[in-house]
Short mmCIF file of C-alpha atoms in Angstrom, two decimals:
data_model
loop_
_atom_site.label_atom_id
_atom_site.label_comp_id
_atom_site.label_asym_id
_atom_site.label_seq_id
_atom_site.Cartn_x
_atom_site.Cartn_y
_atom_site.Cartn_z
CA UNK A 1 124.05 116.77 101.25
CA UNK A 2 127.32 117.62 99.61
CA UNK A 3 128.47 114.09 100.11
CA UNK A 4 125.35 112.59 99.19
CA UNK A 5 125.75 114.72 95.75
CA UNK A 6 129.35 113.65 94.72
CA UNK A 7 128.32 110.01 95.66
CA UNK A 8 125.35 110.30 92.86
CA UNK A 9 128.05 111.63 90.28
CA UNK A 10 130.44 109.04 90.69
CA UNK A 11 127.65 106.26 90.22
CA UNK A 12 126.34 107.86 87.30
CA UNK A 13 129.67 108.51 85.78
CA UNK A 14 131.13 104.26 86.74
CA UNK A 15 126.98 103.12 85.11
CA UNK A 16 128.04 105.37 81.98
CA UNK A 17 131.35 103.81 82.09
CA UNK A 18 129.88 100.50 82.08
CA UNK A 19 127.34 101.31 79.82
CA UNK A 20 129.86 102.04 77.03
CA UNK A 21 131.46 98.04 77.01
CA UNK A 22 127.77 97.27 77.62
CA UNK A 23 126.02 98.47 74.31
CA UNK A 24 127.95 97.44 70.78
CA UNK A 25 126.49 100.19 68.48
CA UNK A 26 124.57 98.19 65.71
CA UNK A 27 122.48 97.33 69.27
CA UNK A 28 120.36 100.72 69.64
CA UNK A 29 117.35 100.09 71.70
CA UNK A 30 114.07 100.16 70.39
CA UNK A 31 112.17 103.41 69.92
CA UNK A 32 107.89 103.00 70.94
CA UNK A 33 106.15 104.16 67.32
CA UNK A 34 102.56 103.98 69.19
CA UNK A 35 99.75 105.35 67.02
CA UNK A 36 99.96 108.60 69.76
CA UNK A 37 97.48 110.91 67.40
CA UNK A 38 94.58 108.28 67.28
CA UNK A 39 95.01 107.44 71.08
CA UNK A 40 94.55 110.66 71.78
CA UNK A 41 91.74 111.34 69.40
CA UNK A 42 89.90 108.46 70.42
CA UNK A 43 90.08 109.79 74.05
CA UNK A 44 88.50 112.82 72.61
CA UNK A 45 85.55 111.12 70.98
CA UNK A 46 84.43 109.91 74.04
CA UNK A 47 83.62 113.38 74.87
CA UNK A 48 83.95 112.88 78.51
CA UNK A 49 85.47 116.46 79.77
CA UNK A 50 83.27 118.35 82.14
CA UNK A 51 81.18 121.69 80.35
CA UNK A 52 83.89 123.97 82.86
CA UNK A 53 86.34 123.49 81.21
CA UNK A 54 89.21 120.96 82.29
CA UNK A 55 92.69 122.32 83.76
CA UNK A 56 91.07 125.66 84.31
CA UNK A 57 91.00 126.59 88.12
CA UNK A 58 88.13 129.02 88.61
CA UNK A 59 88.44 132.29 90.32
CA UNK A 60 85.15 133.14 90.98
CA UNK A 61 83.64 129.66 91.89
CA UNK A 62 80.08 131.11 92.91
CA UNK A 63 79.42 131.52 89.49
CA UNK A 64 80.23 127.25 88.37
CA UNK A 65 77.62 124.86 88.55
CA UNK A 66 78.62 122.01 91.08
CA UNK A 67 80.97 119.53 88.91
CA UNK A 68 80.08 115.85 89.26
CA UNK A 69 83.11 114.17 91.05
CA UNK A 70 82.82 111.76 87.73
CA UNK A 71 82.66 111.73 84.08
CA UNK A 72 81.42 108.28 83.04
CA UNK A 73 80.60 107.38 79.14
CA UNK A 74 79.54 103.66 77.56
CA UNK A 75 81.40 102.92 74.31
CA UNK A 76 82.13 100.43 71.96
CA UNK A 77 85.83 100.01 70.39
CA UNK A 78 85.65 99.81 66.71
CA UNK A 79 86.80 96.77 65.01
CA UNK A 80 86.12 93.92 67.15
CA UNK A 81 85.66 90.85 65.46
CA UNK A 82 83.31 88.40 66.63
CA UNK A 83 80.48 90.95 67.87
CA UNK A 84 77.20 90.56 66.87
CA UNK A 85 75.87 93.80 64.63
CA UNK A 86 72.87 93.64 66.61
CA UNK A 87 74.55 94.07 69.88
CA UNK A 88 73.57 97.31 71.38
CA UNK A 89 76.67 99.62 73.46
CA UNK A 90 74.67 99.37 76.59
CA UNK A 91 74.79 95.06 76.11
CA UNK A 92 78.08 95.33 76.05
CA UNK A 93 78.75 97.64 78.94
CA UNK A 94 82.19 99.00 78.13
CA UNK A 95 82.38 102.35 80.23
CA UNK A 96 85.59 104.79 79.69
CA UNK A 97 85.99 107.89 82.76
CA UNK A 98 87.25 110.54 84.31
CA UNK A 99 87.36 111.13 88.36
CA UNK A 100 88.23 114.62 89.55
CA UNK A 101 90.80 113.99 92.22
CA UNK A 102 88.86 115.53 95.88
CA UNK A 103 91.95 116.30 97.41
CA UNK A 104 93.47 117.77 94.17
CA UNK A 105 94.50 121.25 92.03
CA UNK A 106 93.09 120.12 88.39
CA UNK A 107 94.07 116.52 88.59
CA UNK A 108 92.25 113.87 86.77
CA UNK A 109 92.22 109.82 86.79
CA UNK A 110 91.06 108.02 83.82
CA UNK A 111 89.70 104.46 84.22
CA UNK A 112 88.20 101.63 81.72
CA UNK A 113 85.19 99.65 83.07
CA UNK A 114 84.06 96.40 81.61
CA UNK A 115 81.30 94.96 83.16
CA UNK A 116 81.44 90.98 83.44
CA UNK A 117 80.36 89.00 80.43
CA UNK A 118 78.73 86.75 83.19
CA UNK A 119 76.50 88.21 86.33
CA UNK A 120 76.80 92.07 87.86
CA UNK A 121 77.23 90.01 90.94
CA UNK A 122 80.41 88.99 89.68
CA UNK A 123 83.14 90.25 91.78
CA UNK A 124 84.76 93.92 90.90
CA UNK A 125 88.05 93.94 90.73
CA UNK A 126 90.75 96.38 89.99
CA UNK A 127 93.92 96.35 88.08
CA UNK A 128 97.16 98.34 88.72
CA UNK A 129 99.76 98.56 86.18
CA UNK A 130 103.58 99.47 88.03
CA UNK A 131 105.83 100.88 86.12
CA UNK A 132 105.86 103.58 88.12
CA UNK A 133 103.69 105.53 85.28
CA UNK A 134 102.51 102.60 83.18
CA UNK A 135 99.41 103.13 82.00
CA UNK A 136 96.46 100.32 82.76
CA UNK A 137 95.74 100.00 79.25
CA UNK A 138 98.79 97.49 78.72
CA UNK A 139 96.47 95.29 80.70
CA UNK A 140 93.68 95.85 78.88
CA UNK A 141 94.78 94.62 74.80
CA UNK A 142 97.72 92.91 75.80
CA UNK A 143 97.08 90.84 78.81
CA UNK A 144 94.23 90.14 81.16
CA UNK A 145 91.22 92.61 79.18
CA UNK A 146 88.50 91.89 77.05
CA UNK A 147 90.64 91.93 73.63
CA UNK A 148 93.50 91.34 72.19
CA UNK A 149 95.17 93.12 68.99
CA UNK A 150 95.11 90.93 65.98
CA UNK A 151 97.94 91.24 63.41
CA UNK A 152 95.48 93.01 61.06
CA UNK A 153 95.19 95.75 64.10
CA UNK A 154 91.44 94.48 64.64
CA UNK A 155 90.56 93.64 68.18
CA UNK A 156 89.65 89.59 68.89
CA UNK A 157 87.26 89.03 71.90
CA UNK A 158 90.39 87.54 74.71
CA UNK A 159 89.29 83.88 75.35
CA UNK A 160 91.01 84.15 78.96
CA UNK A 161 89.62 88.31 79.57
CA UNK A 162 89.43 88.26 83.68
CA UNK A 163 85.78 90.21 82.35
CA UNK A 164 84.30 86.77 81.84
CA UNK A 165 84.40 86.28 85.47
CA UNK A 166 84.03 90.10 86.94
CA UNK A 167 83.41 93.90 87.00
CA UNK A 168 86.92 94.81 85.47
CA UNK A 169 88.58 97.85 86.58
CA UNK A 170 91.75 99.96 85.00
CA UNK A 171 93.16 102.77 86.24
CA UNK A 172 95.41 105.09 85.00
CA UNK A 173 97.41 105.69 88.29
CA UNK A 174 99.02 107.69 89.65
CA UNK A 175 98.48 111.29 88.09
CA UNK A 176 100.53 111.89 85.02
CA UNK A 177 100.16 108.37 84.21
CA UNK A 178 98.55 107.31 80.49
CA UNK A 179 95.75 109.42 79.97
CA UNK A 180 95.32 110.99 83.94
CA UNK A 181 96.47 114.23 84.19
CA UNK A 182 96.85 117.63 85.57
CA UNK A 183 97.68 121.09 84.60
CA UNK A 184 99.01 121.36 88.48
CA UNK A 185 102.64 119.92 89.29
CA UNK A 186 101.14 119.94 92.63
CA UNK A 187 98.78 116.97 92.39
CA UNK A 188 102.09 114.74 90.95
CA UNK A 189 102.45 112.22 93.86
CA UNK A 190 105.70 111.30 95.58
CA UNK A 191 104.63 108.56 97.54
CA UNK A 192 102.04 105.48 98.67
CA UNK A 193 99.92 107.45 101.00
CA UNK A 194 99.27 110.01 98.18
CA UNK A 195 98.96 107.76 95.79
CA UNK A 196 96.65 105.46 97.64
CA UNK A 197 94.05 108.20 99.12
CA UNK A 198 93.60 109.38 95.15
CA UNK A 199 92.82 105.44 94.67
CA UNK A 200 90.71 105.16 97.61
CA UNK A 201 88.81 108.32 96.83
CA UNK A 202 88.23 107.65 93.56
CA UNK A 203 86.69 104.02 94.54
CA UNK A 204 84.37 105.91 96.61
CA UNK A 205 82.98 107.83 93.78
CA UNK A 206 82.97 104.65 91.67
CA UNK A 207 80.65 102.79 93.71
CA UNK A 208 78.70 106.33 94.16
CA UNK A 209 78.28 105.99 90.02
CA UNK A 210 77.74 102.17 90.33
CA UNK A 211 75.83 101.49 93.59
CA UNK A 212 74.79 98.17 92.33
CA UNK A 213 78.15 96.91 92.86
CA UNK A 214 79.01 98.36 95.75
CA UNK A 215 78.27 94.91 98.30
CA UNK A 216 80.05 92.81 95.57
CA UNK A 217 83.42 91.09 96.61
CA UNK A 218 85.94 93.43 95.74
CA UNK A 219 89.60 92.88 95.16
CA UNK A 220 92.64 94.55 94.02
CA UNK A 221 95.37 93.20 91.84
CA UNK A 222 98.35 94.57 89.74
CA UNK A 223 101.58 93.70 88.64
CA UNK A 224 105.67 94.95 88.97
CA UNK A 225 106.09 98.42 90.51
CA UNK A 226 102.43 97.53 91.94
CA UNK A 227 104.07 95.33 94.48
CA UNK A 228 104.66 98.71 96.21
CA UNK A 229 101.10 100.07 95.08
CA UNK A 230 98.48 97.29 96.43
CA UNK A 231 99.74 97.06 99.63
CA UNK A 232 99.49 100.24 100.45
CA UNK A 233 96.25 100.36 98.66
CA UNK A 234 94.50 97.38 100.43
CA UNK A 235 95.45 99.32 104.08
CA UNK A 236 94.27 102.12 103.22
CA UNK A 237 90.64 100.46 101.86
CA UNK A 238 91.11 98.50 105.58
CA UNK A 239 91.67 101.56 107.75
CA UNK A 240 88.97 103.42 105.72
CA UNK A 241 86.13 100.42 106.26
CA UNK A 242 87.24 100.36 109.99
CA UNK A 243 86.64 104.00 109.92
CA UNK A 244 83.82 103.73 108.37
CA UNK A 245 84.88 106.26 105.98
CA UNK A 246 82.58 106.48 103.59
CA UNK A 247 80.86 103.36 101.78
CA UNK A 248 82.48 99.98 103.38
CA UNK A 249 84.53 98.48 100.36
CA UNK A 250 83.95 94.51 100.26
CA UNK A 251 87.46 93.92 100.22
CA UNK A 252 88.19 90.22 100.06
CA UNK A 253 91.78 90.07 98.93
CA UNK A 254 94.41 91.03 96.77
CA UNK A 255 97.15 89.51 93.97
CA UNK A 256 100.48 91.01 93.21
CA UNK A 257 102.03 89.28 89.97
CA UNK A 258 105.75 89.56 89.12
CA UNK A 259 105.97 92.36 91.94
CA UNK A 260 108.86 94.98 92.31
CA UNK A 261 109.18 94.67 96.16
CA UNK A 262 112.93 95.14 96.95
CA UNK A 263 115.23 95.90 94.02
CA UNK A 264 118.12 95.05 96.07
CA UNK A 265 117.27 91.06 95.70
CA UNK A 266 115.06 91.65 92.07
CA UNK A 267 118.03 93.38 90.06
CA UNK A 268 120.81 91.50 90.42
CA UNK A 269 118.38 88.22 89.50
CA UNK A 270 117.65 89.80 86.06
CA UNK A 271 120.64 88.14 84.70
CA UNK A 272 120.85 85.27 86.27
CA UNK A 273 117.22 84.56 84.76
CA UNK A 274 118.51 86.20 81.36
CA UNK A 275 121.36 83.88 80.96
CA UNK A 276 119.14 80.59 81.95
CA UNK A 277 116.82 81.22 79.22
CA UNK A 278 118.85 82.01 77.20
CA UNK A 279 118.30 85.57 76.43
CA UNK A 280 121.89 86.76 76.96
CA UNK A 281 125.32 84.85 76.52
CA UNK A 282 128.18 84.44 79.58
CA UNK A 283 130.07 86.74 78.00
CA UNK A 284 127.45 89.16 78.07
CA UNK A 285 126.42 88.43 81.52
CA UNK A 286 129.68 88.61 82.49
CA UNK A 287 129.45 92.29 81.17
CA UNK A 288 125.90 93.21 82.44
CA UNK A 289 126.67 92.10 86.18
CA UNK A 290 129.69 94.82 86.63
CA UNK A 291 126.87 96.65 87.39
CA UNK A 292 125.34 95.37 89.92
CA UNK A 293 127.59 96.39 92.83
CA UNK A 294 126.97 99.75 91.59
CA UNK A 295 123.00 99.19 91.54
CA UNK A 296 123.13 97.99 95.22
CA UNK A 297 124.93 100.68 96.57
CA UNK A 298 122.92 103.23 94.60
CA UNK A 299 119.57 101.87 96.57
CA UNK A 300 121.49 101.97 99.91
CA UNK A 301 122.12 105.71 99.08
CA UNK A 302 118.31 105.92 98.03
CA UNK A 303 116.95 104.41 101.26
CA UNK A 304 118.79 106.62 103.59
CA UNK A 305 119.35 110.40 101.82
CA UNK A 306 116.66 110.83 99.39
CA UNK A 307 115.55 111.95 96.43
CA UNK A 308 118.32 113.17 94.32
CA UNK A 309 120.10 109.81 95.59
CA UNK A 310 116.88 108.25 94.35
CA UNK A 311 116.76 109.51 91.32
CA UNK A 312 120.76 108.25 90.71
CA UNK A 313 119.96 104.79 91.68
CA UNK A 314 116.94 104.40 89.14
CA UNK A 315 118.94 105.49 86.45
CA UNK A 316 121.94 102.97 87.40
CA UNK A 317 120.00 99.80 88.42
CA UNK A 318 118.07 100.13 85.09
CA UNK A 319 120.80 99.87 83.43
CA UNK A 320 120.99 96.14 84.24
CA UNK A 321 117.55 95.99 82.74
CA UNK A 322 117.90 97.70 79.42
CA UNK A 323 121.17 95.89 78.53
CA UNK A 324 119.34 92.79 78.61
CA UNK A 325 117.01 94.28 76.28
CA UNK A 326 119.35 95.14 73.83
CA UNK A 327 121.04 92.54 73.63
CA UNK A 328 117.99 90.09 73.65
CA UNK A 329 116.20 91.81 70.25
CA UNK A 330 113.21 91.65 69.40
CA UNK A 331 111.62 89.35 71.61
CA UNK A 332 108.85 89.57 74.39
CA UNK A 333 110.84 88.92 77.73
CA UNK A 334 107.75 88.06 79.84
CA UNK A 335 106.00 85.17 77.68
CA UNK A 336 109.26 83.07 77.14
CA UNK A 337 108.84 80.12 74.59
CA UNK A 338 109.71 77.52 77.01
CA UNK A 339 106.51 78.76 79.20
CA UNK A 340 104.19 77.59 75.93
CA UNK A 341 105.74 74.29 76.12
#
């Protein structure tokens, strides 16, 4: 343990090292200035916390009426252009939640439902932001949901939403994530099987809500640090249809896009794909790739001793990561110009 300490401190200390020839200091990264207040506030118009009180764990539970296992609400988002007046919230069949976690302290999972613009046949299926601890609602105005954000803030109906075609799910996963939560630092989840029970749980209670979807196809998709989520995910739905655990889950297949599956190949690509599009300059790639001998043996570290090892090699490998950002401005790293052409 002693070793594995000193070994941590002398990565972090070469990454810092690095770090300093890596960052000129007119290139600060960018700080988020998300509208945080009205998030939250909007969260709270929904009105969807339970009448015992959320966070609170009762002492004398003879005296609570049973708690439904979910919190479900139909909205509308304000400002959307191209919506008929006349359409009614329950045509439009936008539905925001909560699930209380079964297997849980106080923890709570937050989801977006859009019901397809199409059939209630349409397949359900289920998006997973990665991160770890990137909230689902990325997805939702800025890639695959119903909208996206106009310049004047409004939202536009999204000409290629995945809702046109099926039940959309987003989940805030795992606890602590976006707007999930808990008052407990108990129900925080260290790993897949945690993280995919609280999934698998709360799909049960979904299709509990929603039994007319319930023998629709079902799949489960996501992107980056969801490489690592779905799989785990999609056994777990297996083992708990063979089991017959519950309801059985249509499960027909599932799509990782852009997935972080083993950080020892994906990080030291980062520059190589930085430098052919242009992104970052030799010189600065030159720069950015001292780190990546220290990145690899920071995961080797992580994959045999632990946590604390763990926690060193996230800090170094991202390194590689940010640099590119701050050296590449102001400029959306995913949706490359030379992919429109």
């Amino acid at each position: 343990m002693e070793r594995t300490r000193h070994l941590c401190l002398l990565l972090c200390l070469m990454v810092v090292a690095c770090r300093a020839s890596l960052f000129p200091v007119e290139l600060g990264l960018g700080r988020s200035n998300l509208p945080l207040l009205q998030a939250e506030e909007m969260i709270r118009r929904l009105n969807l916390f339970p009448p015992q009180g959320i966070n609170v764990v009762e002492r004398e539970p003879e005296r609570v009426q049973p708690e439904k296992r979910i919190v479900e609400k139909r909205f509308a988002f304000p400002n959307v252009i191209g919506t008929d007046r006349g359409v009614s919230i329950e045509d439009l069949g936008h539905h925001a939640g909560y699930y209380k976690i079964a297997h849980s302290h106080a923890a709570r999972m937050f989801y977006f439902f859009f019901e397809s613009r199409n059939s209630k046949k349409d397949p359900v299926v289920i998006w997973l932001t990665g991160g770890p601890g990137c909230s689902s609602e990325l997805a939702v105005f800025y890639e695959n949901g119903p909208f996206t954000i106009a310049s004047n803030m409004s939202l536009v109906w999204n000409e290629y939403g995945w809702n046109k075609v099926s039940n959309l799910l987003y989940v805030d996963q795992p606890i602590g994530t976006g707007f999930s939560y808990s008052s407990d630092a108990r129900d925080i989840r260290h790993n897949e099987d945690g993280v995919s029970n609280d999934l698998y749980d709360f799909l049960q209670a979904f299709f509990e809500e929603h039994p007319e979807l319930a023998d629709n196809d079902f799949y489960i998709t996501g992107e980056s640090y969801a490489g690592h989520y779905i799989p785990a995910f999609a056994a777990r739905v297996h083992r708990g249809n063979k089991a017959k655990d519950g309801i059985h889950i249509n499960l027909k297949g599932f799509a990782i896009g852009n997935g972080l599956t083993d950080p020892a190949i994906q990080y030291k690509a980062y520059t190589d794909y930085a430098l052919e599009m242009g992104i970052i300059k030799k010189t600065q790639y030159d720069h950015i790739n001292l780190v990546v001998p220290v990145c690899e043996m920071a995961i080797k570290l992580c994959g045999t001793d632990g946590t604390i090892s763990c926690m060193a090699s996230y800090f170094v490998c991202n390194t590689i990561f940010s640099s590119i950002m701050a050296h590449a401005g102001n400029i959306n790293v995913r949706l490359h110009k030379s992919f429109l052409e």
